[in-house]
C-alpha positions as a printed Julia matrix, in Angstrom:
271×3 Matrix{Float64}:
  -6.45  -13.71  -18.87
  -7.24  -16.23  -16.13
  -6.72  -19.11  -18.58
  -3.29  -17.73  -19.51
  -2.25  -17.22  -15.92
  -3.53  -20.66  -14.97
  -1.43  -22.23  -17.73
   1.66  -20.46  -16.4
   0.91  -21.57  -12.85
   0.55  -25.17  -14.02
   3.74  -24.94  -16.08
   5.95  -23.85  -13.19
   4.17  -25.77  -10.44
   6.73  -27.68   -8.42
   9.67  -25.74   -9.86
  12.36  -24.57   -7.47
  12.55  -21.11   -9.06
  10.87  -18.51   -6.78
   8.11  -16.38   -8.27
  10.1   -13.16   -7.85
  12.82  -14.55  -10.14
  10.35  -14.67  -13.03
   9.19  -11.77  -15.2
   6.19  -11.22  -17.49
   8.7   -11.21  -20.37
   9.33  -14.91  -19.69
   5.81  -15.75  -20.94
   3.6   -14.73  -23.88
   0.4   -13.72  -22.01
  -1.17  -11.65  -24.85
  -4.65  -11.33  -23.32
  -3.21  -10.6   -19.88
  -0.95   -7.88  -21.28
  -3.85   -6.25  -23.1
  -6.03   -6.3   -20.0
  -3.34   -4.96  -17.68
  -2.58   -2.15  -20.13
  -6.16   -0.97  -19.52
  -5.62   -1.32  -15.77
  -2.44    0.77  -15.94
  -4.26    3.44  -17.95
  -7.04    3.67  -15.38
  -4.51    3.92  -12.58
  -2.66    6.79  -14.22
  -5.5     8.64  -15.89
  -8.68    7.5   -14.14
  -9.7     7.42  -10.49
  -6.37    5.94   -9.49
  -7.51    2.54   -8.24
  -8.78   -0.7    -9.75
 -10.42   -3.74   -8.15
 -10.02   -7.1    -9.9
 -12.25  -10.03   -8.95
 -12.39  -13.72   -9.77
  -8.8   -14.9    -9.48
  -8.97  -18.6    -8.49
  -6.53  -18.35   -5.6
  -7.72  -21.54   -3.92
  -7.17  -23.52   -7.11
  -3.77  -21.97   -7.67
  -2.79  -22.44   -4.01
  -0.2   -20.32   -2.21
   2.8   -20.41   -4.56
   0.63  -20.3    -7.68
  -1.32  -17.3    -6.43
   1.92  -15.52   -5.59
   3.23  -16.13   -9.1
   0.04  -14.92  -10.81
  -0.07  -11.84   -8.59
   3.62  -11.16   -9.2
   3.17  -11.3   -12.96
   0.13   -8.99  -12.84
   2.1    -6.52  -10.71
   5.0    -6.62  -13.16
   2.63   -5.65  -15.97
   1.7    -2.48  -14.05
   5.25   -1.32  -13.25
   8.62   -2.62  -12.12
   8.22   -4.12   -8.63
  10.42   -2.68   -5.89
  11.48   -3.99   -2.48
   9.21   -3.15    0.44
  11.76   -3.8     3.17
  15.44   -3.27    3.85
  16.04   -7.01    3.49
  14.8    -6.91   -0.11
  11.34   -8.41    0.46
   9.28   -7.92   -2.7
   6.02   -9.66   -1.75
   4.8    -9.5     1.83
   1.94  -11.22    3.66
  -0.51   -8.92    5.45
  -2.0   -10.73    8.45
  -2.16  -10.66   12.24
   0.97  -12.15   13.81
  -0.03  -11.32   17.38
   2.72   -8.7    17.66
   2.24   -5.08   18.72
   3.27   -2.08   16.61
   4.9    -0.08   19.42
   7.21    2.9    18.71
  10.61    1.78   17.46
   9.69   -1.92   17.51
   9.95   -2.35   13.75
   6.56   -4.11   13.74
   4.41   -2.8    10.92
   0.68   -2.27   11.59
  -0.12   -4.67    8.73
   1.3    -7.46   10.91
  -1.2    -6.73   13.68
  -4.97   -6.7    14.17
  -5.23   -2.95   14.77
  -7.53   -0.98   12.51
  -5.46    1.22   10.24
  -5.95    4.82    9.25
  -5.87    5.78    5.59
  -2.25    5.83    4.47
   0.02    5.42    1.49
   2.7     2.77    1.66
   6.28    3.46    2.74
   5.33    6.94    3.92
   7.91    6.44    6.66
  10.92    6.21    4.34
  12.66    8.33    1.75
  11.23    6.74   -1.37
   7.62    5.73   -2.04
   6.36    3.33   -4.7
   4.14    4.73   -7.42
   1.66    1.87   -7.07
   0.74   -0.59   -4.34
  -1.28   -3.77   -4.76
  -3.13   -6.15   -2.47
  -4.36   -9.67   -3.22
  -6.98  -11.18   -0.91
  -6.12  -14.82   -0.17
  -8.69  -15.43    2.55
 -11.98  -13.6     3.04
 -12.84  -12.04    6.36
 -15.18  -14.03    8.61
 -16.66  -10.7     9.67
 -15.8    -7.09    8.99
 -13.3    -6.76    6.21
 -13.84   -3.09    5.43
 -11.49   -1.59    2.85
 -11.49    1.79    1.15
  -9.59    4.39   -0.84
  -9.51    8.17   -0.56
  -8.52   10.94   -2.98
  -5.7    13.08   -1.63
  -6.75   15.94   -3.91
 -10.23   15.94   -2.38
  -8.78   15.76    1.14
  -6.35   18.59    0.36
  -9.07   20.85   -1.02
 -11.42   20.13    1.89
  -8.65   21.11    4.31
  -7.99   24.26    2.29
 -11.63   25.29    2.65
 -12.28   24.18    6.21
  -8.9    24.17    8.01
  -6.42   26.36    6.1
  -4.14   26.78    9.13
  -3.87   23.01    9.55
  -3.14   22.62    5.84
  -0.3    25.14    6.03
   1.27   23.07    8.83
   0.99   19.92    6.68
   3.36   21.49    4.13
   6.02   21.64    6.86
   8.14   18.66    7.99
   6.9    15.94   10.33
   8.79   12.97   11.72
   7.86    9.41   10.7
   9.01    6.28   12.56
  11.02    4.27   10.01
  10.11    1.01   11.76
  13.77   -0.11   11.65
  13.68   -0.17    7.84
  17.01    1.64    7.49
  20.73    0.92    7.46
  22.77    0.83   10.65
  23.75    4.28   11.82
  20.91    6.05   10.03
  18.27    7.96   12.05
  15.22    6.01   13.21
  12.87    8.69   11.9
  12.6    10.51    8.6
  11.56   14.16    8.33
   9.18   15.11    5.53
   5.97   17.11    4.96
   2.62   15.37    4.52
   1.77   17.46    1.45
   4.24   18.64   -1.18
   4.21   19.85   -4.77
   6.52   18.15   -7.26
   6.63   19.88  -10.65
   3.08   21.08  -10.15
   1.77   17.67   -9.07
   0.32   17.21   -5.59
   2.14   14.58   -3.52
   1.17   13.15   -0.17
   2.98   11.18    2.52
   0.47    9.92    5.08
   0.92    7.33    7.81
  -0.56    8.53   11.08
   0.67    5.6    13.19
   4.23    6.14   11.94
   3.95    9.88   12.51
   2.66    9.64   16.08
   5.09    6.84   16.96
   8.05    8.91   15.75
   7.44   11.46   18.49
   7.35    8.68   21.08
  10.84    7.49   20.19
  13.61    8.2    22.72
  14.91   11.73   22.34
  11.96   12.9    20.26
   9.52   15.49   21.51
   5.95   16.02   20.36
   5.67   19.16   18.29
   2.87   21.39   17.17
   1.05   19.69   14.35
  -0.43   16.54   15.87
  -3.89   18.05   15.47
  -3.15   18.8    11.81
  -2.23   15.15   11.3
  -5.5    14.03   12.83
  -7.38   16.51   10.62
  -5.85   14.79    7.61
  -6.85   11.34    8.84
 -10.4    12.53    9.49
 -10.53   14.22    6.09
  -9.37   11.03    4.39
 -12.18    9.07    6.03
 -14.69   11.68    4.96
 -13.46   11.65    1.37
 -13.22    7.89    0.95
 -14.91    5.36   -1.28
 -15.69    1.99    0.31
 -14.29   -0.91   -1.67
 -16.71   -3.86   -1.84
 -15.67   -6.54    0.64
 -12.65   -8.33   -0.77
 -13.17  -12.04   -1.22
 -10.69  -14.78   -2.07
  -9.16  -13.84   -5.41
  -9.82  -10.1    -5.22
  -6.97   -7.75   -6.02
  -6.62   -4.02   -5.67
  -4.06   -1.72   -7.24
  -4.24    1.88   -6.01
  -1.85    4.58   -7.17
   0.18    5.32   -4.1
   0.67    9.04   -4.73
  -2.99    9.83   -5.46
  -5.35    7.88   -3.2
  -4.67    6.72    0.31
  -5.85    3.22    1.07
  -7.28    1.4     4.05
  -6.65   -2.36    4.06
  -8.86   -4.47    6.23
  -7.21   -5.96    9.35
  -9.55   -8.95    9.08
  -8.43  -10.37    5.7
  -5.26  -12.22    4.78
  -3.63  -10.22    1.99
  -0.48  -10.43   -0.08
   1.01   -7.06   -0.97
   3.57   -5.71   -3.4
   4.9    -2.31   -4.42
   5.8    -1.06   -7.86
């Protein structure tokens, strides 16, 4: 797989065509396709997350790593835009900005430690998968993890049934300015929902709490229930071994929540 991807990177190196304009169908990649079919199966039918190691990101450099990561993502599912402006691949790193309510600054652009969450919880549609590629290892720290929403849900059912009932009712989420002009700055949706018998979750505690700090919004009953969910996610999590250069992670967005490290430089995509 790495040999195939490396050959593609070398072939298009220096080309003016951006990585996101290319598709896996543009290349043969037989071994890569076979491997990623196993990855996709484990995402859908296994634990819901996969960690890949050993991608030579330093050798491939920035544009080459983006291309390889883009092709791997496309072999999992069709990539979708993460932002209103159509961004398909986004860098996760500290920009020095602050994620204040209504600012439009996402926590993944800051150094704050994030709660367990699933991506795009603050908007109407969520990707089925989300991936992260580690480009630069953390000097220190670098803790990452995933959590099963089914385990969190069932723990809440046993220990905090009243809080769980509230989580099936709507909450507001700060949309971080990722919406068209004239649309509301917050979206209303429950944290837990059932879709054709399948458990769904929408969790982003920063976005939830910030929504009630927006002008004209008032804190409602349920903040404690949101914190219960965050605590339950931490208690039902699996630590992911420290991500080093060339490590990639593809969790299923609707099953586990994930906790990216604020100390690594990542590249992310949704599918």
